[in-house]
Coordinates of C-alpha atoms and ligand atoms in Angstrom, one line a residue:
X1 CA 89.0 200.4 160.5
X2 CA 86.4 197.4 160.9
X3 CA 86.1 193.6 161.5
X4 CA 82.9 193.6 158.9
X5 CA 85.0 195.2 156.4
X6 CA 87.8 192.6 156.6
X7 CA 85.1 189.7 157.1
X8 CA 83.3 191.2 153.9
X9 CA 86.9 191.1 152.2
X10 CA 87.3 187.6 153.1
X11 CA 84.2 186.7 151.4
X12 CA 84.4 188.7 147.9
X13 CA 88.3 187.3 147.9
X14 CA 87.4 183.4 148.7
X15 CA 88.3 181.9 145.7
X16 CA 91.9 183.4 145.6
X17 CA 92.3 182.5 149.3
X18 CA 91.4 178.9 148.7
X19 CA 93.5 179.2 145.4
X20 CA 96.7 180.3 147.7
X21 CA 95.9 177.8 150.0
X22 CA 96.0 174.8 147.1
X23 CA 98.9 176.6 145.8
X24 CA 100.8 176.0 149.1
X25 CA 99.6 172.6 149.5
X26 CA 101.0 171.3 145.9
X27 CA 104.3 171.8 147.7
X28 CA 105.3 168.6 149.1
X29 CA 107.0 169.8 152.9
X30 CA 108.0 166.8 154.6
X31 CA 110.3 168.0 156.7
X32 CA 111.5 164.9 158.5
X33 CA 112.7 163.7 155.1
X34 CA 115.9 164.9 153.5
X35 CA 114.6 164.3 150.1
X36 CA 112.2 166.9 150.2
X37 CA 114.5 169.0 151.9
X38 CA 114.0 171.5 148.7
X39 CA 110.4 171.5 148.9
X40 CA 110.3 172.5 152.4
X41 CA 112.7 175.5 151.5
X42 CA 110.1 176.2 148.8
X43 CA 107.4 176.0 151.5
X44 CA 108.8 178.5 153.9
X45 CA 109.9 181.0 151.2
X46 CA 106.3 180.8 149.8
X47 CA 105.1 181.9 153.3
X48 CA 107.4 184.6 153.6
X49 CA 106.2 186.1 150.4
X50 CA 102.8 185.8 151.5
X51 CA 103.4 187.7 154.8
X52 CA 105.7 190.4 152.7
X53 CA 102.3 190.9 150.7
X54 CA 100.9 191.7 153.7
X55 CA 103.5 194.3 154.5
X56 CA 105.4 192.3 157.0
X57 CA 108.7 192.7 157.2
X58 CA 110.2 188.7 157.0
X59 CA 113.4 186.8 157.2
X60 CA 114.2 183.3 156.6
X61 CA 116.6 182.0 159.4
X62 CA 118.5 179.0 159.3
X63 CA 118.4 176.1 161.8
X64 CA 120.6 173.6 163.1
X65 CA 124.3 172.7 164.0
X66 CA 125.7 173.2 161.7
X67 CA 123.9 176.2 160.6
X68 CA 121.6 175.3 157.9
X69 CA 121.1 171.7 159.0
X70 CA 117.9 172.1 160.0
X71 CA 114.3 173.2 158.1
X72 CA 114.4 177.2 157.7
X73 CA 112.3 179.2 160.3
X74 CA 109.9 182.4 158.8
X75 CA 110.2 185.1 161.6
X76 CA 108.3 188.0 160.5
X77 CA 106.7 191.2 162.1
X78 CA 104.5 193.6 161.3
X79 CA 105.9 197.6 160.5
X80 CA 105.0 200.8 159.7
X81 CA 103.6 202.8 162.6
X82 CA 104.7 202.3 166.3
X83 CA 100.8 203.0 167.0
X84 CA 100.3 199.9 167.7
X85 CA 97.9 199.2 170.7
X86 CA 96.8 195.9 172.5
X87 CA 99.0 193.0 173.1
X88 CA 102.0 192.0 171.3
X89 CA 101.2 188.5 169.7
X90 CA 103.5 185.9 168.7
X91 CA 101.7 183.8 166.2
X92 CA 103.2 179.9 165.7
X93 CA 102.4 177.4 163.2
X94 CA 104.0 174.9 161.2
X95 CA 104.5 174.8 157.8
X96 CA 106.1 171.4 157.3
X97 CA 104.0 167.9 157.0
X98 CA 104.0 164.5 157.9
X99 CA 105.3 161.5 155.1
X100 CA 102.1 160.8 153.1
X101 CA 102.9 157.1 153.3
X102 CA 101.2 154.6 152.9
X103 CA 100.8 156.1 149.4
X104 CA 97.9 153.8 148.1
X105 CA 95.3 154.3 150.8
X106 CA 95.4 158.1 149.2
X107 CA 92.3 158.8 146.7
X108 CA 93.9 161.3 145.3
X109 CA 97.6 162.1 145.0
X110 CA 98.6 164.3 148.7
X111 CA 100.4 166.7 146.7
X112 CA 97.7 167.3 144.4
X113 CA 95.3 168.9 146.3
X114 CA 91.3 168.6 145.3
X115 CA 88.2 170.4 145.8
X116 CA 86.0 168.3 147.1
X117 CA 81.9 168.4 147.3
X118 CA 79.9 167.7 150.6
X119 CA 78.9 164.4 151.0
X120 CA 76.4 163.4 153.8
X121 CA 77.5 165.7 157.0
X122 CA 80.8 165.8 155.4
X123 CA 81.4 169.8 154.0
X124 CA 82.8 170.7 151.2
X125 CA 86.6 170.7 151.3
X126 CA 90.1 170.5 150.3
X127 CA 92.1 167.2 150.3
X128 CA 95.6 167.0 150.5
X129 CA 98.8 166.4 153.1
X130 CA 98.7 169.5 155.4
X131 CA 95.1 170.4 154.7
X132 CA 94.5 170.5 158.0
X133 CA 97.6 170.2 160.1
X134 CA 99.1 172.7 159.3
X135 CA 99.1 174.6 156.5
X136 CA 95.3 175.0 155.9
X137 CA 95.0 176.3 159.7
X138 CA 97.8 178.6 159.1
X139 CA 96.9 179.9 155.9
X140 CA 93.3 181.2 157.8
X141 CA 95.8 183.5 159.9
X142 CA 97.6 184.6 156.5
X143 CA 94.4 185.4 154.7
X144 CA 93.1 187.5 157.7
X145 CA 96.4 189.5 157.9
X146 CA 96.3 190.1 154.1
X147 CA 92.2 191.0 154.6
X148 CA 93.2 193.3 157.1
X149 CA 96.1 194.9 155.0
X150 CA 94.0 195.4 151.9
X151 CA 91.5 197.3 153.7
X152 CA 93.3 199.2 156.1
X153 CA 97.1 199.5 154.8
X154 CA 98.2 198.4 158.2
X155 CA 100.3 195.4 158.2
X156 CA 98.5 193.5 160.9
X157 CA 95.6 195.9 161.6
X158 CA 97.1 198.0 164.2
X159 CA 98.0 194.7 166.2
X160 CA 101.7 194.2 166.7
X161 CA 102.5 190.8 165.3
X162 CA 105.5 188.7 165.5
X163 CA 105.1 185.4 163.3
X164 CA 107.0 182.1 163.3
X165 CA 107.0 179.2 161.4
X166 CA 108.7 176.3 161.7
X167 CA 109.6 173.3 159.5
X168 CA 110.1 170.6 161.9
X169 CA 107.2 170.4 164.1
X170 CA 106.4 166.8 162.8
X171 CA 109.9 165.7 163.3
X172 CA 110.0 166.8 167.1
X173 CA 111.0 170.5 167.2
X174 CA 114.8 169.1 167.6
X175 CA 116.1 172.5 166.4
X176 CA 113.6 174.8 167.7
X177 CA 114.6 174.9 171.8
X178 CA 118.5 176.7 170.2
X179 CA 116.6 178.8 168.2
X180 CA 114.1 179.8 171.0
X181 CA 116.9 180.4 173.5
X182 CA 119.1 182.8 171.0
X183 CA 116.1 184.4 170.1
X184 CA 114.7 185.1 173.7
X185 CA 114.9 188.9 173.4
X186 CA 112.9 188.7 170.0
X187 CA 110.4 186.5 171.3
X188 CA 110.3 187.3 174.9
X189 CA 109.2 190.9 173.5
X190 CA 106.0 189.4 172.9
X191 CA 103.1 189.2 175.3
X192 CA 101.0 186.0 174.2
X193 CA 101.2 183.0 172.0
X194 CA 98.6 182.2 169.3
X195 CA 98.4 178.7 167.9
X196 CA 96.4 177.1 165.2
X197 CA 96.8 174.1 164.9
X198 CA 94.4 172.1 167.1
X199 CA 90.5 171.1 166.4
X200 CA 87.1 171.9 167.6
X201 CA 84.6 170.2 169.9
X202 CA 82.5 169.1 166.6
X203 CA 81.1 170.4 163.0
X204 CA 80.1 174.2 163.6
X205 CA 81.4 174.1 167.5
X206 CA 84.3 176.4 167.7
X207 CA 86.7 175.9 170.4
X208 CA 89.4 177.1 172.9
X209 CA 91.9 174.8 173.6
X210 CA 93.1 175.3 176.9
X211 CA 96.0 172.2 177.4
X212 CA 97.8 170.1 175.3
X213 CA 99.5 166.8 176.5
X214 CA 103.3 166.7 176.6
X215 CA 105.4 164.0 175.1
X216 CA 108.1 161.3 175.6
X217 CA 109.2 159.1 172.7
X218 CA 111.7 156.4 173.1
X219 CA 112.8 153.7 170.9
X220 CA 114.0 150.2 173.0
X221 CA 116.1 147.7 171.3
X222 CA 116.6 144.3 172.8
X223 CA 119.7 142.3 171.7
X224 CA 120.4 138.7 172.0
X225 CA 122.3 136.2 170.0
X226 CA 125.1 138.1 167.7
X227 CA 123.1 136.6 164.6
X228 CA 119.6 135.1 163.4
X229 CA 119.4 131.5 164.4
X230 CA 117.4 128.5 163.2
X231 CA 114.3 128.3 165.4
X232 CA 114.5 124.3 165.5
X233 CA 117.9 124.0 166.6
X234 CA 118.0 126.9 168.9
X235 CA 114.5 127.8 169.9
X236 CA 113.1 127.1 173.6
X237 CA 116.9 127.0 174.5
X238 CA 118.3 130.3 174.2
X239 CA 116.4 134.0 174.4
X240 CA 114.2 134.6 171.5
X241 CA 114.3 138.7 171.5
X242 CA 110.7 138.8 170.3
X243 CA 109.4 136.6 172.8
X244 CA 111.5 138.4 175.7
X245 CA 110.9 142.2 174.3
X246 CA 106.7 141.6 174.0
X247 CA 106.9 139.8 177.6
X248 CA 108.4 143.0 179.2
X249 CA 106.0 145.1 177.2
X250 CA 103.4 143.3 178.3
X251 CA 103.9 144.4 182.0
X252 CA 103.7 148.1 181.1
X253 CA 99.9 148.4 181.8
X254 CA 98.3 146.8 185.3
X255 CA 94.8 145.3 185.3
X256 CA 93.3 148.6 186.0
X257 CA 95.5 149.9 182.7
X258 CA 97.4 151.7 184.6
X259 CA 101.2 152.7 183.9
X260 CA 103.2 150.4 186.0
X261 CA 106.5 152.2 185.7
X262 CA 107.5 153.7 189.1
X263 CA 106.8 157.2 190.2
X264 CA 105.0 157.4 186.7
X265 CA 101.8 159.5 188.1
X266 CA 104.3 161.6 190.6
X267 CA 103.2 165.3 189.9
X268 CA 99.9 164.2 187.7
X269 CA 97.2 167.0 188.7
X270 CA 94.1 165.4 190.0
X271 CA 90.9 166.8 188.7
X272 CA 88.8 169.2 190.5
X273 CA 85.1 168.4 190.5
X274 CA 84.3 172.0 188.8
X275 CA 86.4 170.8 185.6
X276 CA 84.6 167.2 185.4
X277 CA 81.3 168.5 185.8
X278 CA 82.4 171.4 182.9
X279 CA 83.6 168.4 180.7
X280 CA 80.3 166.6 181.2
X281 CA 78.5 169.6 180.2
X282 CA 80.0 169.7 177.0
X283 CA 77.9 166.5 175.6
X284 CA 80.9 164.5 173.9
X285 CA 79.3 161.5 172.8
X286 CA 81.9 158.5 173.2
X287 CA 79.7 156.0 171.3
X288 CA 79.6 158.2 168.5
X289 CA 83.2 159.0 168.3
X290 CA 84.0 155.5 168.3
X291 CA 81.7 153.9 165.5
X292 CA 83.5 157.0 163.4
X293 CA 86.2 154.8 163.8
X294 CA 84.4 151.5 163.1
X295 CA 84.3 150.5 166.6
X296 CA 81.7 149.5 169.0
X297 CA 80.8 151.1 172.3
X298 CA 82.3 148.5 174.5
X299 CA 85.7 149.5 173.0
X300 CA 85.2 152.5 175.1
X301 CA 88.6 150.9 177.4
X302 CA 91.3 152.7 179.4
X303 CA 92.5 153.8 182.9
X304 CA 89.8 152.8 185.5
X305 CA 87.9 155.8 187.6
X306 CA 88.0 158.1 184.2
X307 CA 85.8 159.3 181.6
X308 CA 86.6 158.7 177.6
X309 CA 87.2 162.5 177.7
X310 CA 88.8 162.5 180.9
X311 CA 91.3 159.8 179.8
X312 CA 92.6 162.1 176.7
X313 CA 92.5 165.2 178.1
X314 CA 94.0 164.6 182.1
X315 CA 95.6 161.5 182.1
X316 CA 98.9 160.5 181.3
X317 CA 99.5 157.2 178.8
X318 CA 101.8 154.8 177.3
X319 CA 101.5 153.4 173.8
X320 CA 103.3 151.0 171.7
X321 CA 103.5 152.6 167.9
X322 CA 105.2 149.7 166.3
X323 CA 107.5 146.7 167.0
X324 CA 109.9 145.8 164.9
X325 CA 111.8 142.2 164.6
X326 CA 112.0 139.0 162.4
X327 CA 110.5 137.9 159.6
X328 CA 107.9 140.0 157.9
X329 CA 107.9 138.9 154.3
X330 CA 105.7 136.5 152.8
X331 CA 105.4 133.0 153.7
X332 CA 107.3 131.2 156.6
X333 CA 110.8 131.6 157.7
X334 CA 111.7 129.6 161.1
X335 CA 114.2 132.0 162.8
X336 CA 115.1 133.4 165.9
X337 CA 116.0 137.1 165.0
X338 CA 119.2 138.5 166.4
X339 CA 117.4 141.6 167.6
X340 CA 113.8 143.6 168.5
X341 CA 112.8 146.6 168.8
X342 CA 109.7 148.5 169.8
X343 CA 108.8 152.4 169.5
X344 CA 107.2 153.7 173.0
X345 CA 105.2 157.1 173.4
X346 CA 104.2 158.5 176.8
X347 CA 101.9 161.2 176.8
X348 CA 102.1 163.6 179.9
X349 CA 99.8 165.8 181.4
X350 CA 101.0 168.4 184.2
X351 CA 103.1 168.4 186.2
X352 CA 105.1 165.4 184.7
X353 CA 108.5 166.3 182.9
X354 CA 109.9 164.4 179.7
X355 CA 113.1 164.2 180.6
X356 CA 112.4 162.8 183.8
X357 CA 109.7 160.0 182.5
X358 CA 112.5 158.7 179.7
X359 CA 114.9 158.2 182.7
X360 CA 112.3 155.8 185.0
X361 CA 111.4 154.1 181.7
X362 CA 115.0 153.4 180.8
X363 CA 115.4 152.2 184.2
X364 CA 112.4 150.3 184.4
X365 CA 113.5 148.1 181.3
X366 CA 117.0 147.5 182.5
X367 CA 115.6 145.8 185.7
X368 CA 113.8 143.6 183.6
X369 CA 116.8 142.6 181.0
X370 CA 116.3 138.9 180.0
X371 CA 119.4 136.4 181.0
X372 CA 122.1 137.0 178.7
X373 CA 120.4 139.7 176.6
X374 CA 121.3 143.8 176.3
X375 CA 118.9 146.7 175.9
X376 CA 119.7 149.5 173.4
X377 CA 117.6 152.8 174.3
X378 CA 117.3 155.9 171.6
X379 CA 115.4 158.7 173.2
X380 CA 113.7 160.6 170.1
X381 CA 112.5 163.2 172.0
X382 CA 109.5 165.1 173.7
X383 CA 107.9 167.9 174.9
X384 CA 106.5 169.2 177.8
X385 CA 102.8 169.7 178.3
X386 CA 100.9 172.7 178.7
X387 CA 98.0 173.7 180.3
X388 CA 97.0 177.6 179.5
X389 CA 95.6 180.8 181.7
X390 CA 91.9 180.9 181.0
X391 CA 91.2 184.1 182.4
X392 CA 93.5 186.1 180.9
X393 CA 92.6 189.4 178.8
X394 CA 94.1 188.2 175.4
X395 CA 92.2 184.8 175.8
X396 CA 89.0 186.7 176.6
X397 CA 90.0 188.5 173.4
X398 CA 89.8 185.3 171.3
X399 CA 86.8 184.2 173.0
X400 CA 85.1 187.2 172.0
X401 CA 86.6 187.3 168.4
X402 CA 85.5 183.8 168.0
X403 CA 81.6 184.5 168.6
X404 CA 81.7 187.3 166.6
X405 CA 83.7 185.8 163.5
X406 CA 81.9 182.3 163.9
X407 CA 78.4 183.3 165.2
X408 CA 78.8 180.9 168.4
X409 CA 80.7 180.9 171.7
X410 CA 83.5 178.7 171.9
X411 CA 83.8 176.0 174.0
X412 CA 86.9 175.6 176.2
X413 CA 88.5 172.2 175.9
X414 CA 91.7 170.2 176.0
X415 CA 93.4 168.0 173.7
X416 CA 95.6 164.8 174.3
X417 CA 97.8 165.9 171.2
X418 CA 101.1 167.8 171.8
X419 CA 102.2 171.1 170.7
X420 CA 105.9 171.0 172.5
X421 CA 106.6 174.9 171.7
X422 CA 103.7 176.0 174.4
X423 CA 105.5 174.6 177.0
X424 CA 109.1 175.6 175.5
X425 CA 108.0 179.4 175.5
X426 CA 106.8 179.2 178.6
X427 CA 109.7 178.0 180.7
X428 CA 112.4 180.1 178.5
X429 CA 110.4 183.3 178.3
X430 CA 107.2 183.1 180.2
X431 CA 104.6 183.1 177.5
X432 CA 101.1 181.9 178.0
X433 CA 99.5 180.5 174.8
X434 CA 96.2 180.5 172.9
X435 CA 95.2 177.9 171.1
X436 CA 92.4 178.6 168.9
X437 CA 92.3 175.8 165.9
X438 CA 89.7 174.8 163.5
X439 CA 90.2 171.1 162.7
X440 CA 87.8 168.2 163.2
X441 CA 87.6 164.7 164.8
X442 CA 87.2 162.9 161.0
X443 CA 90.1 165.5 159.4
X444 CA 92.8 162.4 159.4
X445 CA 95.7 164.4 160.3
X446 CA 98.2 162.3 159.8
X447 CA 96.5 159.9 157.8
X448 CA 95.5 158.8 154.4
X449 CA 93.2 161.6 152.7
X450 CA 93.5 164.6 155.2
X451 CA 90.9 167.1 154.6
X452 CA 90.5 170.5 155.8
X453 CA 86.6 171.4 155.7
X454 CA 85.6 175.2 154.1
X455 CA 83.1 175.9 156.6
X456 CA 86.1 175.3 158.8
X457 CA 88.5 177.5 157.1
X458 CA 86.1 180.0 156.9
X459 CA 85.4 180.2 160.6
X460 CA 88.8 180.4 161.6
X461 CA 89.7 183.2 158.5
X462 CA 87.0 185.1 160.1
X463 CA 87.9 184.8 163.6
X464 CA 91.3 185.9 163.0
X465 CA 89.9 188.9 161.5
X466 CA 88.0 189.4 164.5
X467 CA 90.7 189.1 166.7
X468 CA 92.6 192.2 165.8
X469 CA 89.9 194.7 166.4
X470 CA 89.4 192.8 169.7
X471 CA 93.0 192.7 170.9
X472 CA 93.5 196.6 169.7
X473 CA 91.0 197.5 172.5
X474 CA 92.5 195.1 174.8
X475 CA 95.7 195.7 177.4
X476 CA 98.5 194.2 176.7
Ligands
BES1 N1 98.5 169.5 165.6 C1 99.2 168.5 166.2 C2 99.1 168.2 167.3 C3 97.0 168.3 167.8 C4 96.1 168.0 166.7 C5 96.5 168.8 168.7 C6 95.1 168.1 166.9 C7 96.0 169.1 169.0 C8 94.6 168.4 168.0 C9 100.6 168.3 165.6 O1 101.4 168.6 164.4 C10 101.4 167.2 166.3 O2 101.3 165.9 165.4 N2 101.6 167.0 167.3 C11 102.3 165.9 167.5 C12 103.7 165.7 168.2 C13 105.2 165.8 167.9 C14 106.1 166.6 168.9 C15 105.5 165.1 166.5 C16 102.0 164.5 168.3 O3 100.5 164.9 168.7 O4 101.9 163.7 168.2
MN2 MN1 100.2 170.3 163.5
MN3 MN1 100.7 166.9 163.2

């Protein structure tokens, strides 16, 4: 049994691996859209079949209340001999993808994956919705498992794995909490969680992500008159919900770009000098990152006193994700709308609590109710931030596996994105998570023309292959 044999297997079978990835990407598993429920179920079945063919015992589990109203969860475990050594690993991934719209901005159909040749610094890649987030990344693990099974006949190559793939990550994992509660025994029997759904430091620069931010997502609606009104007859003498809402929204930040909600920063951990220094050492180039999204250097704005990277990795933020209201059709219409809404997201860091923040935000809006109007609030869910132990034995194994599989030592980074399952597993079953992801900043996740570069896929598959041997010899 050796990592090298599995890496050779991955090299020799790469065409088939990529074909399989493309097959999976063809299934439009848009978990949030009921129109795609059959496709989402099909994508779950596809993953179940792949795991079965690698010697796993697999179950498709219903979720939701009533049962079956949610997207299925794929739950698989290695079977066979009991001579497993090392930690029992819970691999988590998601097979649902974001909706493809705006569809007109795609250069190729989102669910007809294409393989594109390298252009400039962008390497050969697969373009499709879900190519990077998260099917392509889950595929790196699945193919590493296939490689170990094919070369040794042992499912998991001798490491005990439990695999949990969900279909609701992109819609807030609404049924996951109950699932985890109900399967506490199974999940609690594992030693560490492994997730491939994050990014690298840059091209050819693999990384371990040791923290993600949490999230609070609220929709606020301001309701004024009980009907739309002629703006000439009523404007200037009654509240216009759009005027009033936007005035309140503009008070969310002060002139230092800090969030003004009382107690918002309670519990936020200060950055240590050691961490600040380590992040500086990473050599992140803000100007290059801004250039990549069409912005000049002076666009580097955010909370006073923090660097570009600190603002993403260590500080909480507030963003308006959408504003709805009034007339948005062609031409002009002189109208005062009856109501207006905004979708607001708050990214959280340790030790902020998603529910507490939601209550403070709601209270803050209530104290600013414009005369004669009323608010409605909808909580779209959220998740806890997670900072992971960096000294644990399994994380050291992942570190060595990346070095072995990719030829480079990984950088230790954080991410501003959110993966709520990590916080959930920590609080319910006390699991630490290792984020070993291979995405790039320009992969366009959640956007048109999402891609995953084959070099990233290769590095990830090899690192997951090497991880098996590193874990077999390590302590639980
Ligand atoms: N995989 C992403 C999160 C991510 C991307 C983390 C890149 C780190 C680097 C995940 O699928 C995602 O999109 N999460 C959502 C949160 C969720 C509750 C909808 C997010 O971060 O907005
Ligand atoms: Mn993801
Ligand atoms: Mn996502």
